[in-house]
Amino acid sequence: MTASNTRPREDPAPLSADARALLHALLAHDFPGAAELRAQVDRATATPGCSCGCGTLDLQVPSDVPTTSSGGAAPVEGTVVGPDGRPVGNVLLFVEGGALSRLDVTSSGDPLPLPSPEQVTWGRTAWAGQDTVRRPARFRRDQMR
């Protein structure tokens, strides 16, 4: 790993209003564990989840919050739509240990900042079945060290 690929660890900060609104929009859908995850949002903190400039956030919640037995990718995925109405990226939520873990913002082009809920259409996560547990990139990187 070169110095240009590393970034200093930041202290967790309270979620921005935009991040909170996006999580509430995603968690407004009913799926197993959603109620517990909703209860975690107001106490969650975040650090940048990527150094590319995208809106991905690593999420942390206190250990005394209610957790869910669900894990992996939430079964709801957001498609981020650009000004021309075409898809420009996706929003995925990952859960680990029953708690919010990562809000992943992906794009097919330049890094996509955290979108507003108005830019997102929601649907079922097509690639994640009930038996699918994908670990956030942060977890995979930590395991490689």
Tab-separated table of N, CA and C in Angstrom:
chain	number	residue	atom	x	y	z
A	1	MET	N	0.854	-1.171	0.000
A	1	MET	CA	0.000	0.000	0.000
A	1	MET	C	0.896	1.230	0.000
A	2	THR	N	0.630	2.148	-0.861
A	2	THR	CA	1.437	3.354	-0.944
A	2	THR	C	0.827	4.457	-0.099
A	3	ALA	N	1.625	5.456	0.189
A	3	ALA	CA	1.149	6.562	1.020
A	3	ALA	C	-0.054	7.257	0.389
A	4	SER	N	-0.137	7.288	-0.925
A	4	SER	CA	-1.256	7.969	-1.581
A	4	SER	C	-2.573	7.217	-1.402
A	5	ASN	N	-2.509	5.935	-1.074
A	5	ASN	CA	-3.728	5.148	-0.880
A	5	ASN	C	-4.189	5.124	0.566
A	6	THR	N	-3.391	5.637	1.468
A	6	THR	CA	-3.767	5.611	2.867
A	6	THR	C	-4.377	6.941	3.261
A	7	ARG	N	-5.181	6.910	4.288
A	7	ARG	CA	-5.747	8.139	4.817
A	7	ARG	C	-5.789	8.000	6.330
A	8	PRO	N	-5.607	9.082	7.030
A	8	PRO	CA	-5.644	8.986	8.484
A	8	PRO	C	-7.039	8.607	8.953
A	9	ARG	N	-7.098	7.836	9.994
A	9	ARG	CA	-8.382	7.463	10.585
A	9	ARG	C	-8.999	8.707	11.202
A	10	GLU	N	-10.271	8.900	10.948
A	10	GLU	CA	-10.979	10.033	11.523
A	10	GLU	C	-11.807	9.559	12.698
A	11	ASP	N	-12.050	10.466	13.635
A	11	ASP	CA	-12.923	10.144	14.748
A	11	ASP	C	-14.355	10.118	14.252
A	12	PRO	N	-15.165	9.195	14.765
A	12	PRO	CA	-16.573	9.170	14.366
A	12	PRO	C	-17.268	10.485	14.726
A	13	ALA	N	-18.111	10.937	13.823
A	13	ALA	CA	-18.881	12.165	14.019
A	13	ALA	C	-20.366	11.835	13.912
A	14	PRO	N	-21.221	12.643	14.531
A	14	PRO	CA	-22.665	12.411	14.369
A	14	PRO	C	-23.029	12.404	12.886
A	15	LEU	N	-24.063	11.655	12.555
A	15	LEU	CA	-24.520	11.612	11.165
A	15	LEU	C	-25.001	12.989	10.728
A	16	SER	N	-24.697	13.336	9.485
A	16	SER	CA	-25.240	14.571	8.921
A	16	SER	C	-26.747	14.399	8.729
A	17	ALA	N	-27.435	15.505	8.584
A	17	ALA	CA	-28.880	15.455	8.332
A	17	ALA	C	-29.165	14.680	7.051
A	18	ASP	N	-28.310	14.838	6.020
A	18	ASP	CA	-28.502	14.118	4.759
A	18	ASP	C	-28.337	12.617	4.949
A	19	ALA	N	-27.319	12.196	5.698
A	19	ALA	CA	-27.097	10.769	5.936
A	19	ALA	C	-28.249	10.176	6.740
A	20	ARG	N	-28.703	10.909	7.742
A	20	ARG	CA	-29.827	10.442	8.563
A	20	ARG	C	-31.084	10.303	7.708
A	21	ALA	N	-31.352	11.297	6.849
A	21	ALA	CA	-32.538	11.251	5.983
A	21	ALA	C	-32.460	10.072	5.016
A	22	LEU	N	-31.279	9.816	4.467
A	22	LEU	CA	-31.116	8.710	3.534
A	22	LEU	C	-31.334	7.366	4.233
A	23	LEU	N	-30.768	7.212	5.429
A	23	LEU	CA	-30.989	5.966	6.191
A	23	LEU	C	-32.452	5.795	6.555
A	24	HIS	N	-33.108	6.869	6.984
A	24	HIS	CA	-34.538	6.764	7.316
A	24	HIS	C	-35.356	6.379	6.084
A	25	ALA	N	-35.011	6.911	4.914
A	25	ALA	CA	-35.736	6.559	3.685
A	25	ALA	C	-35.549	5.082	3.350
A	26	LEU	N	-34.334	4.589	3.478
A	26	LEU	CA	-34.076	3.177	3.193
A	26	LEU	C	-34.795	2.294	4.208
A	27	LEU	N	-34.711	2.669	5.485
A	27	LEU	CA	-35.291	1.847	6.549
A	27	LEU	C	-36.794	2.029	6.704
A	28	ALA	N	-37.407	2.900	5.884
A	28	ALA	CA	-38.868	3.032	5.889
A	28	ALA	C	-39.516	1.789	5.283
A	29	HIS	N	-38.731	1.002	4.555
A	29	HIS	CA	-39.223	-0.249	3.984
A	29	HIS	C	-39.238	-1.305	5.072
A	30	ASP	N	-40.222	-2.168	5.015
A	30	ASP	CA	-40.349	-3.183	6.055
A	30	ASP	C	-39.615	-4.449	5.638
A	31	PHE	N	-38.678	-4.869	6.449
A	31	PHE	CA	-37.964	-6.127	6.252
A	31	PHE	C	-37.468	-6.588	7.613
A	32	PRO	N	-37.114	-7.860	7.762
A	32	PRO	CA	-36.673	-8.359	9.067
A	32	PRO	C	-35.500	-7.539	9.609
A	33	GLY	N	-35.667	-7.036	10.819
A	33	GLY	CA	-34.618	-6.259	11.473
A	33	GLY	C	-34.709	-4.766	11.257
A	34	ALA	N	-35.599	-4.306	10.372
A	34	ALA	CA	-35.680	-2.876	10.060
A	34	ALA	C	-36.028	-2.041	11.292
A	35	ALA	N	-36.913	-2.521	12.149
A	35	ALA	CA	-37.309	-1.747	13.333
A	35	ALA	C	-36.110	-1.501	14.241
A	36	GLU	N	-35.311	-2.520	14.471
A	36	GLU	CA	-34.130	-2.363	15.318
A	36	GLU	C	-33.118	-1.405	14.676
A	37	LEU	N	-32.962	-1.518	13.363
A	37	LEU	CA	-32.019	-0.635	12.664
A	37	LEU	C	-32.500	0.809	12.692
A	38	ARG	N	-33.820	1.019	12.575
A	38	ARG	CA	-34.366	2.375	12.674
A	38	ARG	C	-34.012	3.001	14.018
A	39	ALA	N	-34.090	2.196	15.077
A	39	ALA	CA	-33.793	2.692	16.421
A	39	ALA	C	-32.312	3.064	16.570
A	40	GLN	N	-31.451	2.538	15.727
A	40	GLN	CA	-30.016	2.806	15.812
A	40	GLN	C	-29.607	4.115	15.131
A	41	VAL	N	-30.384	4.572	14.162
A	41	VAL	CA	-29.983	5.714	13.325
A	41	VAL	C	-29.668	6.957	14.149
A	42	ASP	N	-30.529	7.317	15.097
A	42	ASP	CA	-30.328	8.566	15.834
A	42	ASP	C	-29.116	8.525	16.758
A	43	ARG	N	-28.611	7.343	17.052
A	43	ARG	CA	-27.431	7.243	17.918
A	43	ARG	C	-26.176	6.871	17.143
A	44	ALA	N	-26.320	6.701	15.838
A	44	ALA	CA	-25.181	6.290	15.015
A	44	ALA	C	-24.222	7.444	14.780
A	45	THR	N	-22.967	7.083	14.587
A	45	THR	CA	-21.931	8.024	14.164
A	45	THR	C	-21.311	7.459	12.895
A	46	ALA	N	-20.492	8.265	12.227
A	46	ALA	CA	-19.930	7.822	10.954
A	46	ALA	C	-18.527	8.359	10.755
A	47	THR	N	-17.784	7.636	9.939
A	47	THR	CA	-16.501	8.085	9.412
A	47	THR	C	-16.552	7.861	7.905
A	48	PRO	N	-15.764	8.618	7.137
A	48	PRO	CA	-15.736	8.367	5.691
A	48	PRO	C	-15.332	6.913	5.437
A	49	GLY	N	-16.030	6.274	4.525
A	49	GLY	CA	-15.773	4.870	4.254
A	49	GLY	C	-14.851	4.630	3.086
A	50	CYS	N	-14.421	5.685	2.430
A	50	CYS	CA	-13.601	5.534	1.240
A	50	CYS	C	-12.781	6.802	1.042
A	51	SER	N	-11.662	6.675	0.373
A	51	SER	CA	-10.826	7.853	0.132
A	51	SER	C	-11.002	8.417	-1.275
A	52	CYS	N	-11.931	7.876	-2.068
A	52	CYS	CA	-12.090	8.325	-3.458
A	52	CYS	C	-12.926	9.590	-3.579
A	53	GLY	N	-13.613	9.976	-2.513
A	53	GLY	CA	-14.458	11.160	-2.575
A	53	GLY	C	-15.938	10.839	-2.668
A	54	CYS	N	-16.282	9.567	-2.663
A	54	CYS	CA	-17.698	9.192	-2.717
A	54	CYS	C	-18.339	9.400	-1.352
A	55	GLY	N	-19.638	9.217	-1.288
A	55	GLY	CA	-20.387	9.437	-0.057
A	55	GLY	C	-20.458	8.244	0.870
A	56	THR	N	-19.703	7.176	0.607
A	56	THR	CA	-19.738	5.982	1.445
A	56	THR	C	-19.350	6.316	2.879
A	57	LEU	N	-20.111	5.754	3.824
A	57	LEU	CA	-19.863	5.982	5.249
A	57	LEU	C	-19.725	4.663	5.986
A	58	ASP	N	-18.729	4.584	6.862
A	58	ASP	CA	-18.663	3.492	7.826
A	58	ASP	C	-19.450	3.959	9.033
A	59	LEU	N	-20.364	3.133	9.493
A	59	LEU	CA	-21.273	3.505	10.573
A	59	LEU	C	-20.898	2.788	11.866
A	60	GLN	N	-21.075	3.480	12.970
A	60	GLN	CA	-20.848	2.898	14.277
A	60	GLN	C	-22.069	3.201	15.146
A	61	VAL	N	-22.441	2.238	15.970
A	61	VAL	CA	-23.530	2.459	16.915
A	61	VAL	C	-23.054	2.008	18.295
A	62	PRO	N	-23.566	2.639	19.355
A	62	PRO	CA	-23.175	2.234	20.701
A	62	PRO	C	-23.592	0.786	20.974
A	63	SER	N	-22.884	0.152	21.869
A	63	SER	CA	-23.149	-1.264	22.153
A	63	SER	C	-24.454	-1.488	22.904
A	64	ASP	N	-25.078	-0.439	23.443
A	64	ASP	CA	-26.309	-0.627	24.206
A	64	ASP	C	-27.584	-0.441	23.376
A	65	VAL	N	-27.465	-0.317	22.053
A	65	VAL	CA	-28.661	-0.166	21.220
A	65	VAL	C	-29.264	-1.532	20.907
A	66	PRO	N	-30.569	-1.579	20.654
A	66	PRO	CA	-31.173	-2.846	20.248
A	66	PRO	C	-30.558	-3.310	18.922
A	67	THR	N	-30.286	-4.587	18.800
A	67	THR	CA	-29.718	-5.128	17.567
A	67	THR	C	-30.697	-6.100	16.929
A	68	THR	N	-30.370	-6.507	15.734
A	68	THR	CA	-31.180	-7.460	14.989
A	68	THR	C	-30.366	-8.728	14.763
A	69	SER	N	-31.051	-9.812	14.515
A	69	SER	CA	-30.336	-11.053	14.198
A	69	SER	C	-29.966	-11.093	12.718
A	70	SER	N	-30.468	-10.134	11.935
A	70	SER	CA	-30.154	-10.065	10.511
A	70	SER	C	-28.748	-9.517	10.316
A	71	GLY	N	-28.125	-9.881	9.213
A	71	GLY	CA	-26.803	-9.372	8.892
A	71	GLY	C	-26.583	-9.382	7.395
A	72	GLY	N	-25.512	-8.772	6.957
A	72	GLY	CA	-25.198	-8.713	5.538
A	72	GLY	C	-25.844	-7.506	4.896
A	73	ALA	N	-26.192	-7.628	3.637
A	73	ALA	CA	-26.820	-6.517	2.917
A	73	ALA	C	-28.295	-6.436	3.258
A	74	ALA	N	-28.765	-5.213	3.478
A	74	ALA	CA	-30.203	-5.022	3.677
A	74	ALA	C	-30.903	-5.391	2.373
A	75	PRO	N	-32.114	-5.921	2.451
A	75	PRO	CA	-32.806	-6.354	1.228
A	75	PRO	C	-33.414	-5.228	0.412
A	76	VAL	N	-33.060	-3.989	0.727
A	76	VAL	CA	-33.529	-2.832	-0.026
A	76	VAL	C	-32.307	-2.111	-0.575
A	77	GLU	N	-32.365	-1.767	-1.855
A	77	GLU	CA	-31.262	-1.090	-2.529
A	77	GLU	C	-31.808	0.174	-3.186
A	78	GLY	N	-31.014	1.220	-3.167
A	78	GLY	CA	-31.423	2.452	-3.804
A	78	GLY	C	-30.696	2.655	-5.115
A	79	THR	N	-31.415	3.111	-6.119
A	79	THR	CA	-30.810	3.510	-7.386
A	79	THR	C	-30.792	5.030	-7.406
A	80	VAL	N	-29.599	5.601	-7.518
A	80	VAL	CA	-29.448	7.042	-7.549
A	80	VAL	C	-29.670	7.504	-8.979
A	81	VAL	N	-30.549	8.485	-9.145
A	81	VAL	CA	-30.924	8.978	-10.459
A	81	VAL	C	-30.357	10.388	-10.648
A	82	GLY	N	-29.730	10.616	-11.788
A	82	GLY	CA	-29.157	11.921	-12.105
A	82	GLY	C	-30.219	12.900	-12.577
A	83	PRO	N	-29.826	14.140	-12.856
A	83	PRO	CA	-30.764	15.174	-13.295
A	83	PRO	C	-31.522	14.804	-14.571
A	84	ASP	N	-30.904	13.956	-15.417
A	84	ASP	CA	-31.564	13.554	-16.658
A	84	ASP	C	-32.474	12.344	-16.475
A	85	GLY	N	-32.612	11.861	-15.234
A	85	GLY	CA	-33.478	10.723	-14.956
A	85	GLY	C	-32.821	9.370	-15.140
A	86	ARG	N	-31.570	9.357	-15.539
A	86	ARG	CA	-30.863	8.087	-15.737
A	86	ARG	C	-30.135	7.664	-14.465
A	87	PRO	N	-30.041	6.344	-14.241
A	87	PRO	CA	-29.308	5.855	-13.064
A	87	PRO	C	-27.829	6.242	-13.138
A	88	VAL	N	-27.299	6.718	-12.001
A	88	VAL	CA	-25.883	7.089	-11.931
A	88	VAL	C	-25.145	6.330	-10.831
A	89	GLY	N	-25.877	5.596	-10.001
A	89	GLY	CA	-25.228	4.862	-8.921
A	89	GLY	C	-26.235	4.122	-8.065
A	90	ASN	N	-25.719	3.598	-6.962
A	90	ASN	CA	-26.543	2.811	-6.053
A	90	ASN	C	-26.217	3.137	-4.601
A	91	VAL	N	-27.164	2.823	-3.733
A	91	VAL	CA	-26.986	2.949	-2.294
A	91	VAL	C	-27.320	1.596	-1.681
A	92	LEU	N	-26.390	1.080	-0.896
A	92	LEU	CA	-26.580	-0.198	-0.207
A	92	LEU	C	-26.299	-0.001	1.272
A	93	LEU	N	-27.009	-0.713	2.109
A	93	LEU	CA	-26.781	-0.680	3.546
A	93	LEU	C	-26.311	-2.053	3.992
A	94	PHE	N	-25.236	-2.067	4.763
A	94	PHE	CA	-24.727	-3.319	5.310
A	94	PHE	C	-24.893	-3.319	6.822
A	95	VAL	N	-25.206	-4.515	7.341
A	95	VAL	CA	-25.427	-4.728	8.769
A	95	VAL	C	-24.445	-5.790	9.226
A	96	GLU	N	-23.782	-5.529	10.326
A	96	GLU	CA	-22.849	-6.504	10.882
A	96	GLU	C	-23.046	-6.589	12.388
A	97	GLY	N	-23.125	-7.801	12.893
A	97	GLY	CA	-23.334	-7.979	14.322
A	97	GLY	C	-24.647	-7.389	14.785
A	98	GLY	N	-25.633	-7.342	13.905
A	98	GLY	CA	-26.938	-6.806	14.242
A	98	GLY	C	-27.033	-5.290	14.257
A	99	ALA	N	-25.960	-4.615	13.811
A	99	ALA	CA	-25.929	-3.156	13.864
A	99	ALA	C	-25.582	-2.558	12.506
A	100	LEU	N	-26.001	-1.310	12.307
A	100	LEU	CA	-25.626	-0.574	11.104
A	100	LEU	C	-24.110	-0.598	10.973
A	101	SER	N	-23.616	-0.899	9.772
A	101	SER	CA	-22.175	-1.025	9.589
A	101	SER	C	-21.630	-0.119	8.485
A	102	ARG	N	-22.333	-0.072	7.350
A	102	ARG	CA	-21.798	0.689	6.219
A	102	ARG	C	-22.939	1.127	5.307
A	103	LEU	N	-22.893	2.388	4.916
A	103	LEU	CA	-23.791	2.920	3.898
A	103	LEU	C	-22.917	3.108	2.679
A	104	ASP	N	-23.098	2.252	1.699
A	104	ASP	CA	-22.217	2.188	0.534
A	104	ASP	C	-22.842	2.947	-0.632
A	105	VAL	N	-22.124	3.924	-1.157
A	105	VAL	CA	-22.571	4.707	-2.309
A	105	VAL	C	-21.658	4.349	-3.473
A	106	THR	N	-22.226	3.712	-4.480
A	106	THR	CA	-21.437	3.269	-5.629
A	106	THR	C	-21.864	4.044	-6.878
A	107	SER	N	-20.977	4.066	-7.853
A	107	SER	CA	-21.307	4.711	-9.124
A	107	SER	C	-20.586	3.985	-10.242
A	108	SER	N	-21.046	4.214	-11.446
A	108	SER	CA	-20.383	3.612	-12.597
A	108	SER	C	-19.399	4.582	-13.231
A	109	GLY	N	-19.248	5.745	-12.640
A	109	GLY	CA	-18.335	6.754	-13.178
A	109	GLY	C	-17.573	7.426	-12.057
A	110	ASP	N	-17.591	8.742	-12.068
A	110	ASP	CA	-16.909	9.507	-11.033
A	110	ASP	C	-17.512	9.204	-9.666
A	111	PRO	N	-16.724	9.405	-8.600
A	111	PRO	CA	-17.268	9.180	-7.257
A	111	PRO	C	-18.543	9.978	-7.046
A	112	LEU	N	-19.518	9.342	-6.444
A	112	LEU	CA	-20.829	9.939	-6.227
A	112	LEU	C	-20.945	10.368	-4.768
A	113	PRO	N	-21.219	11.646	-4.517
A	113	PRO	CA	-21.398	12.070	-3.128
A	113	PRO	C	-22.669	11.458	-2.554
A	114	LEU	N	-22.831	11.595	-1.267
A	114	LEU	CA	-24.025	11.096	-0.608
A	114	LEU	C	-25.251	11.740	-1.239
A	115	PRO	N	-26.138	10.948	-1.820
A	115	PRO	CA	-27.308	11.539	-2.483
A	115	PRO	C	-28.391	11.918	-1.484
A	116	SER	N	-29.272	12.804	-1.892
A	116	SER	CA	-30.441	13.111	-1.067
A	116	SER	C	-31.486	12.030	-1.337
A	117	PRO	N	-32.385	11.783	-0.404
A	117	PRO	CA	-33.417	10.762	-0.626
A	117	PRO	C	-34.245	11.015	-1.887
A	118	GLU	N	-34.384	12.286	-2.299
A	118	GLU	CA	-35.165	12.610	-3.488
A	118	GLU	C	-34.498	12.120	-4.767
A	119	GLN	N	-33.203	11.847	-4.721
A	119	GLN	CA	-32.476	11.350	-5.888
A	119	GLN	C	-32.502	9.832	-5.996
A	120	VAL	N	-33.153	9.165	-5.048
A	120	VAL	CA	-33.061	7.705	-4.955
A	120	VAL	C	-34.425	7.056	-5.149
A	121	THR	N	-34.446	6.003	-5.968
A	121	THR	CA	-35.620	5.140	-6.061
A	121	THR	C	-35.240	3.826	-5.393
A	122	TRP	N	-36.182	3.225	-4.693
A	122	TRP	CA	-35.883	2.055	-3.870
A	122	TRP	C	-36.499	0.798	-4.456
A	123	GLY	N	-35.810	-0.302	-4.273
A	123	GLY	CA	-36.303	-1.603	-4.697
A	123	GLY	C	-35.575	-2.708	-3.963
A	124	ARG	N	-36.020	-3.928	-4.184
A	124	ARG	CA	-35.366	-5.064	-3.540
A	124	ARG	C	-33.946	-5.224	-4.057
A	125	THR	N	-33.047	-5.619	-3.177
A	125	THR	CA	-31.669	-5.884	-3.565
A	125	THR	C	-31.660	-7.192	-4.343
A	126	ALA	N	-31.471	-7.099	-5.641
A	126	ALA	CA	-31.599	-8.264	-6.523
A	126	ALA	C	-30.535	-9.322	-6.276
A	127	TRP	N	-29.315	-8.926	-5.971
A	127	TRP	CA	-28.220	-9.880	-5.868
A	127	TRP	C	-28.084	-10.503	-4.489
A	128	ALA	N	-28.770	-9.988	-3.480
A	128	ALA	CA	-28.611	-10.488	-2.116
A	128	ALA	C	-29.817	-11.311	-1.717
A	129	GLY	N	-29.643	-12.610	-1.674
A	129	GLY	CA	-30.689	-13.492	-1.185
A	129	GLY	C	-30.634	-13.570	0.325
A	130	GLN	N	-31.570	-14.311	0.923
A	130	GLN	CA	-31.597	-14.412	2.377
A	130	GLN	C	-30.334	-15.059	2.924
A	131	ASP	N	-29.703	-15.919	2.136
A	131	ASP	CA	-28.513	-16.603	2.631
A	131	ASP	C	-27.227	-15.869	2.243
A	132	THR	N	-27.353	-14.705	1.607
A	132	THR	CA	-26.181	-13.946	1.184
A	132	THR	C	-25.712	-13.044	2.310
A	133	VAL	N	-24.459	-13.155	2.656
A	133	VAL	CA	-23.864	-12.242	3.617
A	133	VAL	C	-22.617	-11.685	2.979
A	134	ARG	N	-22.724	-10.451	2.503
A	134	ARG	CA	-21.557	-9.772	1.921
A	134	ARG	C	-21.000	-8.848	2.972
A	135	ARG	N	-19.744	-8.932	3.164
A	135	ARG	CA	-19.096	-8.066	4.135
A	135	ARG	C	-18.765	-6.733	3.492
A	136	PRO	N	-18.901	-5.650	4.243
A	136	PRO	CA	-18.492	-4.351	3.702
A	136	PRO	C	-17.020	-4.385	3.312
A	137	ALA	N	-16.655	-3.539	2.361
A	137	ALA	CA	-15.276	-3.488	1.892
A	137	ALA	C	-14.314	-3.235	3.045
A	138	ARG	N	-14.709	-2.433	4.007
A	138	ARG	CA	-13.862	-2.147	5.166
A	138	ARG	C	-13.479	-3.438	5.864
A	139	PHE	N	-14.428	-4.324	6.054
A	139	PHE	CA	-14.173	-5.591	6.732
A	139	PHE	C	-13.230	-6.450	5.899
A	140	ARG	N	-13.467	-6.498	4.603
A	140	ARG	CA	-12.594	-7.326	3.749
A	140	ARG	C	-11.172	-6.803	3.755
A	141	ARG	N	-11.009	-5.481	3.707
A	141	ARG	CA	-9.658	-4.915	3.741
A	141	ARG	C	-8.981	-5.228	5.057
A	142	ASP	N	-9.716	-5.108	6.178
A	142	ASP	CA	-9.121	-5.363	7.489
A	142	ASP	C	-8.656	-6.800	7.596
A	143	GLN	N	-9.360	-7.715	6.961
A	143	GLN	CA	-8.989	-9.133	7.034
A	143	GLN	C	-7.737	-9.438	6.215
A	144	MET	N	-7.403	-8.579	5.248
A	144	MET	CA	-6.246	-8.829	4.402
A	144	MET	C	-4.936	-8.405	5.052
A	145	ARG	N	-5.014	-7.623	6.074
A	145	ARG	CA	-3.794	-7.104	6.716
A	145	ARG	C	-3.131	-8.130	7.569
